[in-house]
Tab-separated table of C-alpha atoms in Angstrom:
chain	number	residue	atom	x	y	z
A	127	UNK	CA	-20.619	191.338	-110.630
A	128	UNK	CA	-19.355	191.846	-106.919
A	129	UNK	CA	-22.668	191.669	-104.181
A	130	UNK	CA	-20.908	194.533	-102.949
A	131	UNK	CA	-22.478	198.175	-102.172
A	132	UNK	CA	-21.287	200.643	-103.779
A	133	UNK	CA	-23.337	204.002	-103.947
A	134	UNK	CA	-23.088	206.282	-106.948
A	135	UNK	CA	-24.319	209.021	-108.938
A	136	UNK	CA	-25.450	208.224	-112.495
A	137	UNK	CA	-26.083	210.214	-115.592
A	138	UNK	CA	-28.049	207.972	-117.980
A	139	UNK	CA	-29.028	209.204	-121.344
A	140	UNK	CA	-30.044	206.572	-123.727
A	141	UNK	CA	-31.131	206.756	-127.808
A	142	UNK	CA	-33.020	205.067	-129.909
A	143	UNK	CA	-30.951	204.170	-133.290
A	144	UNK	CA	-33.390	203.988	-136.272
A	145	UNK	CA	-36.477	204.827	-134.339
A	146	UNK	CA	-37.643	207.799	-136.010
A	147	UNK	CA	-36.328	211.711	-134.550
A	148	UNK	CA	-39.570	211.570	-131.938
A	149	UNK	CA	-37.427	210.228	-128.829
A	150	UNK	CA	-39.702	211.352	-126.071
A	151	UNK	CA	-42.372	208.221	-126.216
A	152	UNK	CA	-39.229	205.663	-125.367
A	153	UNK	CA	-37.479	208.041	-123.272
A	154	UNK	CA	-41.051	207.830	-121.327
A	155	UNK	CA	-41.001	204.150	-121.593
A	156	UNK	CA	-37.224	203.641	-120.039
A	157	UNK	CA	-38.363	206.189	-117.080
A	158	UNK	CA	-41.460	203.711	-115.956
A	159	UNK	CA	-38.788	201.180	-115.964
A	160	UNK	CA	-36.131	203.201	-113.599
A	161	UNK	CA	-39.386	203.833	-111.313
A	162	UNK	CA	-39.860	200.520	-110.589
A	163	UNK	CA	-36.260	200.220	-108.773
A	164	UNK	CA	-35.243	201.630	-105.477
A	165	UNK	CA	-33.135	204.539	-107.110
A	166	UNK	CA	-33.296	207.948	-106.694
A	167	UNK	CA	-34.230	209.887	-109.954
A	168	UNK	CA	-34.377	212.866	-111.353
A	169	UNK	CA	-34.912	213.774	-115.294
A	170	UNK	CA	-32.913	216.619	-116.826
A	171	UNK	CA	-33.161	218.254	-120.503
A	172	UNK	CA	-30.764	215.848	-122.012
A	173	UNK	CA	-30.689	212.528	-119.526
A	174	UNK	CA	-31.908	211.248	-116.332
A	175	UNK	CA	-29.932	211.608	-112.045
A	176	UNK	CA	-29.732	208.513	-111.096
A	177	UNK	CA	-28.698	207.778	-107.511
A	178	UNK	CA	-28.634	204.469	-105.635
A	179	UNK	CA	-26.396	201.105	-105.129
A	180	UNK	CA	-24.218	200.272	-108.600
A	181	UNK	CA	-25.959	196.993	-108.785
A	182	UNK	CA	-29.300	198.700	-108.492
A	183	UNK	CA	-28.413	201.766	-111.189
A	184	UNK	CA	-27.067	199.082	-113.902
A	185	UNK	CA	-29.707	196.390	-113.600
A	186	UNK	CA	-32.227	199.357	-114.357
A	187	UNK	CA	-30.024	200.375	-117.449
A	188	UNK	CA	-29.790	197.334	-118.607
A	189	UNK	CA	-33.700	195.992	-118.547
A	190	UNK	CA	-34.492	199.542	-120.400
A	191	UNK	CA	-32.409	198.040	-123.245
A	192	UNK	CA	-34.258	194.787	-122.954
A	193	UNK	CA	-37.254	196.074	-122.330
A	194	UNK	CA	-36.561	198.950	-125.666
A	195	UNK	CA	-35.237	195.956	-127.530
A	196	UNK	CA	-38.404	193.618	-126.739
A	197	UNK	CA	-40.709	196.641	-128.202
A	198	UNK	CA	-38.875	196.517	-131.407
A	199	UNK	CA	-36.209	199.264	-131.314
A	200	UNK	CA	-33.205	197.788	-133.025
A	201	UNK	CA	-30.376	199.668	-131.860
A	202	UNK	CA	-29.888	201.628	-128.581
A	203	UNK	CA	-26.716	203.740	-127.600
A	204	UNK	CA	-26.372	204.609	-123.810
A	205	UNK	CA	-23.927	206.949	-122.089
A	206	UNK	CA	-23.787	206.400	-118.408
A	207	UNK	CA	-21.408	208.563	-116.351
A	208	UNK	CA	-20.913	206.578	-112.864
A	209	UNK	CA	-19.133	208.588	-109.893
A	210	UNK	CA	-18.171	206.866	-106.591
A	211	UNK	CA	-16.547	208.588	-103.969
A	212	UNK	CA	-15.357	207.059	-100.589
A	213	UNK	CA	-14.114	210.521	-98.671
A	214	UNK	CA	-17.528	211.552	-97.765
A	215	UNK	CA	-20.982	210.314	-99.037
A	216	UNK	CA	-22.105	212.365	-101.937
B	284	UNK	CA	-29.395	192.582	-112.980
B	285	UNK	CA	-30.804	189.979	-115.398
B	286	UNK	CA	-29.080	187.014	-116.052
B	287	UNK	CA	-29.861	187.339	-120.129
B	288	UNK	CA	-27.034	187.438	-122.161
B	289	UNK	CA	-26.971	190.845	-124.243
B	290	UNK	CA	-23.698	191.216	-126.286
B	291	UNK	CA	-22.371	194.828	-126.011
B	292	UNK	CA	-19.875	197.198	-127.434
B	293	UNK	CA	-18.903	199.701	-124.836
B	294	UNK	CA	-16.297	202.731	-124.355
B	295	UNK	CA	-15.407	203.067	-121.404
B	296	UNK	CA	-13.255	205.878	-119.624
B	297	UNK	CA	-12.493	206.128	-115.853
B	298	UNK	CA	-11.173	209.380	-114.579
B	299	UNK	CA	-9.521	209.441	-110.846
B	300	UNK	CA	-10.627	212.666	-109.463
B	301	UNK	CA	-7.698	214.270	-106.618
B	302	UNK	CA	-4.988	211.812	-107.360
B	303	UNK	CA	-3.032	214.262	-109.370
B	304	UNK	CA	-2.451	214.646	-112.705
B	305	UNK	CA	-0.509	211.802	-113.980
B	306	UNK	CA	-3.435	208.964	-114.772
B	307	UNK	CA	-1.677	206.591	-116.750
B	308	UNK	CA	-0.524	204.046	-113.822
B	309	UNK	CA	-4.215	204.157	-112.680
B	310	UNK	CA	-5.430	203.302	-116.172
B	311	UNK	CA	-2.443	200.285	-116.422
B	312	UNK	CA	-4.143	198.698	-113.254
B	313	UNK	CA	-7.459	199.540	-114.549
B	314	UNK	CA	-6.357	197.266	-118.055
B	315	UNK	CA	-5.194	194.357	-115.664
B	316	UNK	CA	-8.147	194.281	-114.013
B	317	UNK	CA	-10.435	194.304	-117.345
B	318	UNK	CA	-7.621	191.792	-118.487
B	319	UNK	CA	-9.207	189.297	-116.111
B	320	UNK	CA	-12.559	189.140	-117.585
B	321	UNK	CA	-13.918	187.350	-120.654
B	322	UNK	CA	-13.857	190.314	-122.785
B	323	UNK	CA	-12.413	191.876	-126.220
B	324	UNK	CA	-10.256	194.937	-124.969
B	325	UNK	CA	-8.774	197.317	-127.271
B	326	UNK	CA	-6.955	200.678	-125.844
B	327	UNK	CA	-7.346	203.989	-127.828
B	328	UNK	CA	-5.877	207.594	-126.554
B	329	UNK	CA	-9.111	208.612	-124.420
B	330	UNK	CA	-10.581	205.216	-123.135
B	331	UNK	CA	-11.061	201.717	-123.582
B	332	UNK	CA	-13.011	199.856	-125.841
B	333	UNK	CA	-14.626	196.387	-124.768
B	334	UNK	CA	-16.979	193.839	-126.293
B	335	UNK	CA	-18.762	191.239	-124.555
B	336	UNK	CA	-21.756	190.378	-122.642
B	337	UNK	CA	-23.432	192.942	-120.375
B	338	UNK	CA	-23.297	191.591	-117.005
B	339	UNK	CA	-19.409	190.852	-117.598
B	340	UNK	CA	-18.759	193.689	-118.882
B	341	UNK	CA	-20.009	195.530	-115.748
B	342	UNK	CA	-18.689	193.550	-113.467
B	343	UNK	CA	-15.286	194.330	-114.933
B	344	UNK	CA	-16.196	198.305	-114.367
B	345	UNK	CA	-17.580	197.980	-111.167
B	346	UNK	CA	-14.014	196.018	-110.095
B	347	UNK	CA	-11.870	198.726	-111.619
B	348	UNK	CA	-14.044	201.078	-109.022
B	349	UNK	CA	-13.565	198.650	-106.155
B	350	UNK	CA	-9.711	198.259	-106.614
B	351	UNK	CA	-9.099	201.861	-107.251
B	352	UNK	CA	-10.343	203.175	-104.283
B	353	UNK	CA	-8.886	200.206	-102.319
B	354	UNK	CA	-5.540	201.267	-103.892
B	355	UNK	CA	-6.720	205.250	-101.708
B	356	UNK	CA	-8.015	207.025	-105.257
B	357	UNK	CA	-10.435	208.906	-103.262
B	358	UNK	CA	-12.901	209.990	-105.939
B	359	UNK	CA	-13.727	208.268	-109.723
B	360	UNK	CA	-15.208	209.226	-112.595
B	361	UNK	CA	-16.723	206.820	-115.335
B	362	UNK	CA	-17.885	207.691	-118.527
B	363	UNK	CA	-19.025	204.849	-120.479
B	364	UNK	CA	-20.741	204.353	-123.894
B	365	UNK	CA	-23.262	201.257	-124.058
B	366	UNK	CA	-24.319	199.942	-127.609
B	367	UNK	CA	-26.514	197.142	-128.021
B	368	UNK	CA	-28.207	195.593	-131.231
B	369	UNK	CA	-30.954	193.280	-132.977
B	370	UNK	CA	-31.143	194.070	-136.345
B	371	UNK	CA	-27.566	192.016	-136.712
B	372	UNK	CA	-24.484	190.724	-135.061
B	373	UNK	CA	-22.029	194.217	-134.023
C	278	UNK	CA	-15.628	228.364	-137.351
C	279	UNK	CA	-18.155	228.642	-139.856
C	280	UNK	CA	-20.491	231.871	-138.724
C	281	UNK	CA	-23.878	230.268	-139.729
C	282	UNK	CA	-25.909	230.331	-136.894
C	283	UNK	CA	-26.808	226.588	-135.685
C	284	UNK	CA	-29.196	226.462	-132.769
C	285	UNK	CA	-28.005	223.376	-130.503
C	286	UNK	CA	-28.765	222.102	-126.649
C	287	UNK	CA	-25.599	220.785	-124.975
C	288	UNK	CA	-24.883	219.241	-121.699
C	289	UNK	CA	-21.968	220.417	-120.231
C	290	UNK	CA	-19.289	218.345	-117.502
C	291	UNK	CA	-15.946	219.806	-116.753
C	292	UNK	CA	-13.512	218.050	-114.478
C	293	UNK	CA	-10.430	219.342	-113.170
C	294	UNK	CA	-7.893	216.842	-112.840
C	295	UNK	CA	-5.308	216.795	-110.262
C	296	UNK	CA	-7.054	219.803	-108.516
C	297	UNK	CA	-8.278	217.844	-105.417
C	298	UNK	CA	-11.804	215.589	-104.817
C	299	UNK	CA	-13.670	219.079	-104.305
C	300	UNK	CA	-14.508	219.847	-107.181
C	301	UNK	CA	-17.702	222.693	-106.378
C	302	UNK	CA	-15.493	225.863	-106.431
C	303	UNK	CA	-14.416	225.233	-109.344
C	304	UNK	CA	-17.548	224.486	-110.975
C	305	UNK	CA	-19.033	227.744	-109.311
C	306	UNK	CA	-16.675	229.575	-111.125
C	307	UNK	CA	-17.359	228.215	-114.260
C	308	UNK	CA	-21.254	228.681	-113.893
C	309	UNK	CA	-20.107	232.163	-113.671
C	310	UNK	CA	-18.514	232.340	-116.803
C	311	UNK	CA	-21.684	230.833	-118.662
C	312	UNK	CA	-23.671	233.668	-117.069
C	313	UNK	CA	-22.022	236.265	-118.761
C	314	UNK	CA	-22.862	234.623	-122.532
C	315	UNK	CA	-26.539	234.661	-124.110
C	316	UNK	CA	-27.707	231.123	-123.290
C	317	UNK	CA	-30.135	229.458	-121.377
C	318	UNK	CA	-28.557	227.505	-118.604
C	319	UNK	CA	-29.714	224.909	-116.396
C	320	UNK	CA	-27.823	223.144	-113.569
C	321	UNK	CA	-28.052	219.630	-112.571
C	322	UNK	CA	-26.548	216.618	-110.503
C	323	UNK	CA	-23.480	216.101	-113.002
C	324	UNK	CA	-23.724	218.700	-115.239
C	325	UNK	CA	-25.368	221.884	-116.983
C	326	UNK	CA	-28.091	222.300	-120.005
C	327	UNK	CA	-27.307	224.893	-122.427
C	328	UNK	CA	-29.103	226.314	-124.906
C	329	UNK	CA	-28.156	228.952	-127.732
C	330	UNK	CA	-26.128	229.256	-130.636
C	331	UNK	CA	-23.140	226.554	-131.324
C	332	UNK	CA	-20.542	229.149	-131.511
C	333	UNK	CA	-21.685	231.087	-128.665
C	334	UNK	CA	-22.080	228.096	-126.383
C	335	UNK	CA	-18.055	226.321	-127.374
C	336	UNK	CA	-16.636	230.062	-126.680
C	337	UNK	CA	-18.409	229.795	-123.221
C	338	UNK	CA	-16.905	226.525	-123.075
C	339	UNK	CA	-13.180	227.279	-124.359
C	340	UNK	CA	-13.555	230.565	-122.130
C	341	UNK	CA	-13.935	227.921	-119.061
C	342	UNK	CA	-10.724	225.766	-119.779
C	343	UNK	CA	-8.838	229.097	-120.659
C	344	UNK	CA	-9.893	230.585	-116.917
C	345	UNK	CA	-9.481	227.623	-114.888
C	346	UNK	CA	-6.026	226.713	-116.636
C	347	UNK	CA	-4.929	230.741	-115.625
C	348	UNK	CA	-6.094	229.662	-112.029
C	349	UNK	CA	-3.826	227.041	-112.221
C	350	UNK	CA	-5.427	223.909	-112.851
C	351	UNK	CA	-3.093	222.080	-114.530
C	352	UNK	CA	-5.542	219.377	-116.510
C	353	UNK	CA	-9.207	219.586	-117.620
C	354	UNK	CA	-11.610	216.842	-119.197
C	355	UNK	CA	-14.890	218.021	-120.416
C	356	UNK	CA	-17.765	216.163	-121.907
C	357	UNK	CA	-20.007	217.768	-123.946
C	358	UNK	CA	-23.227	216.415	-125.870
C	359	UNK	CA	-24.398	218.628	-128.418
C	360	UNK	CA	-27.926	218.131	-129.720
C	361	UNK	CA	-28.889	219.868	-133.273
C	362	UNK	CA	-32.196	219.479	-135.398
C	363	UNK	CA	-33.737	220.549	-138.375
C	364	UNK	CA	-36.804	218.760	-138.485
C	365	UNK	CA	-38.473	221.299	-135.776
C	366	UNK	CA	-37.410	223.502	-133.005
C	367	UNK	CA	-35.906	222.032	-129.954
D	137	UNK	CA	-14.530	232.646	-129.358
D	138	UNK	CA	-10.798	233.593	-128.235
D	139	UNK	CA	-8.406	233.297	-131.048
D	140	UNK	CA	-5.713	231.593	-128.393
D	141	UNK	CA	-4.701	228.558	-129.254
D	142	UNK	CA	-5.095	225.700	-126.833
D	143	UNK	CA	-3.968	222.475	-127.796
D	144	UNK	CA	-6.403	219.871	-127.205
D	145	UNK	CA	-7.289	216.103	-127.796
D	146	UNK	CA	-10.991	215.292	-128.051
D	147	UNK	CA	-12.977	212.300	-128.637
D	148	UNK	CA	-16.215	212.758	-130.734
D	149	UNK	CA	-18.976	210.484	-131.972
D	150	UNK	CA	-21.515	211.788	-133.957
D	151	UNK	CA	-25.079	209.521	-133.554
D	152	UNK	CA	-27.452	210.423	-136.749
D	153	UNK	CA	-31.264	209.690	-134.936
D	154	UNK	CA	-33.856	208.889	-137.351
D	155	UNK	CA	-31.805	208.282	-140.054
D	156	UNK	CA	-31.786	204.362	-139.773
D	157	UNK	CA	-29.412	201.878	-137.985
D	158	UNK	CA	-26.732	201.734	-140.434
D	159	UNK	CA	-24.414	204.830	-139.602
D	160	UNK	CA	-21.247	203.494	-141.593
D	161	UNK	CA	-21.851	205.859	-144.304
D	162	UNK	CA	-22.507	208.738	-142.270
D	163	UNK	CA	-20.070	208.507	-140.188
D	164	UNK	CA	-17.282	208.268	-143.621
D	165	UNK	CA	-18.852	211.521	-144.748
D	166	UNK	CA	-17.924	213.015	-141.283
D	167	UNK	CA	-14.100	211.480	-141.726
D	168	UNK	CA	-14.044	213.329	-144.998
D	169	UNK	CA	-14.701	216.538	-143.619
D	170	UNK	CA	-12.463	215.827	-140.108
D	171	UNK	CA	-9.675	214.632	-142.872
D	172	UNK	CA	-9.952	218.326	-144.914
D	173	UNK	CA	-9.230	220.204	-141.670
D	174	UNK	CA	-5.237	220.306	-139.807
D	175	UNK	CA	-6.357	217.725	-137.392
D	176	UNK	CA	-4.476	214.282	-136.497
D	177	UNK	CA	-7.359	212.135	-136.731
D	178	UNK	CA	-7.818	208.296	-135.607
D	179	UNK	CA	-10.830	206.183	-135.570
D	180	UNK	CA	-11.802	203.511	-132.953
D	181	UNK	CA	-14.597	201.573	-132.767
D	182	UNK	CA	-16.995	203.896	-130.767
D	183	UNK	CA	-15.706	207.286	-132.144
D	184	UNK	CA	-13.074	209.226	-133.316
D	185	UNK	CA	-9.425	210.824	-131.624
D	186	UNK	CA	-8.823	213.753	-132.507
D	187	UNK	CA	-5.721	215.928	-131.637
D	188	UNK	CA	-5.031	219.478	-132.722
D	189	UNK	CA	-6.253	223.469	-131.957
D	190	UNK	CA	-9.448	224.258	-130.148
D	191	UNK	CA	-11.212	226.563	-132.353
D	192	UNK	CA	-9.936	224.445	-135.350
D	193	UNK	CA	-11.301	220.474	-134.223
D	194	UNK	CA	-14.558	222.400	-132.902
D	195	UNK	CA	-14.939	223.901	-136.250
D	196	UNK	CA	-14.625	220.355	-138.377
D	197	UNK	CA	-17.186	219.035	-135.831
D	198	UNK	CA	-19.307	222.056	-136.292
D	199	UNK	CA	-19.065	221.266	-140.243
D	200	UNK	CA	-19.917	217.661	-139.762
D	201	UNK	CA	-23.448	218.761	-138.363
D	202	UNK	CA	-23.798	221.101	-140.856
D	203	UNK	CA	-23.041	218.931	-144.048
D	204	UNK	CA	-25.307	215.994	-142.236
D	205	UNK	CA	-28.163	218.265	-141.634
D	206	UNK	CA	-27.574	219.469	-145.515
D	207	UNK	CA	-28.132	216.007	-146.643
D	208	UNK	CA	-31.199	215.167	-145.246
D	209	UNK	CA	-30.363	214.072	-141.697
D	210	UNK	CA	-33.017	215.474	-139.329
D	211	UNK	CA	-31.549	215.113	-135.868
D	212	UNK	CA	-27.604	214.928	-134.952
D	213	UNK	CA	-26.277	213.810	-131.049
D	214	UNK	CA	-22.949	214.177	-130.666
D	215	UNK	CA	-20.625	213.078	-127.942
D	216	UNK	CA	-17.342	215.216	-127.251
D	217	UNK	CA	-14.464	214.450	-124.734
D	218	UNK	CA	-12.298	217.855	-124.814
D	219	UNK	CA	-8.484	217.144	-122.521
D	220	UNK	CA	-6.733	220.133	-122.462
D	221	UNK	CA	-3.358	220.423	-120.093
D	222	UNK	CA	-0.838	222.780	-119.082
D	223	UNK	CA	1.292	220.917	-116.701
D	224	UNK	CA	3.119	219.543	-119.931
D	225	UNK	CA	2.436	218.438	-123.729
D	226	UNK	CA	-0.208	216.188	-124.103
């Protein structure tokens, strides 16, 4: 992946596949994870705002699935809306 | 971003926002560019989907980004699906 | 449509296409449009939470494509997740 | 909802949660009920195309939660691209 910046809004929402219906104890789990980077976040009814460099936003997606994955959940779906804009910051 | 393999399926969709109506030369440059990468790409009416490992996967978004707005699409729009497994091979 | 009553929460994104990078009028007059049906609605970053009944919140939906397409934007994508359970209330 | 007709495609993927982390079967019980309905259907790896009427695609993906609930699944996310156009025939 490019070293590049590139600043973006996110919309993360990830599930647990085969994890029971209760979602809320990994969806708690994944948002200790996104803390830990230097993103801006903010949670919403079904996903989380996420706001910061791409490299940044996708490295915290992806060690939520590793992270979800080490803790025994065997399947995980994500969908990530990413928008970049370069006519005025967002 | 870890440097872990994780093998992914993803859909992914990239909408140019104020570049008119007509999408379908952005989305031929956009398949070159995924072209490039070590990935399984298959076309369907409403996106694009790849297999392969995370990181290269991404990278291949994040170019399509960096191209398109060299190429003067002012605004983008990515929706993309992420789905990762343990319980067997995808 | 079957009339049964189904009680779902949905996120909401609608982008018009080929209607220029600013896309906030538009969206303002589609929040508008929401307002007049019975559902709970919640704005955020890249979309809006709605609550209420399945058929009452896709005829809020449809009713947004049908108004911005008379206002003459020519091409609309929407993504929608809709959420529905049975094992207790949402 | 209106009784126009708008002619749309959509993309849907239905994700049973809590129901394990083999969907196959659910997901050919949806394309049953998608197949019953005057739809032009076509499945991809991540989801399903569909082309055809508003009210009648959102009706065979209201069915779909309906008949999954019926048989015993507790929790239902789905995913829904709607493209609707005016400019010319999609």
């Amino acid at each position: 992946m490019s070293d590049k910046n590139m600043h973006i809004i996110a919309d993360f929402q990830i599930i647990p596949i085969g994890a029971g219906t209760s979602l809320s104890q990994h969806i708690a789990e994944c948002e200790k994870i996104l803390e830990k980077f230097e993103l801006k976040i903010v949670l919403h009814t079904m996903g989380t705002n996420i706001e910061g460099e791409w490299n940044e936003v996708l490295a915290a997606v992806k060690q939520c699935h590793e992270e979800m994955h080490k803790k025994g959940v065997q399947r995980l779906m994500t969908s990530l809306k990413l928008s970049s804009r370069i006519d005025h910051q967002q």
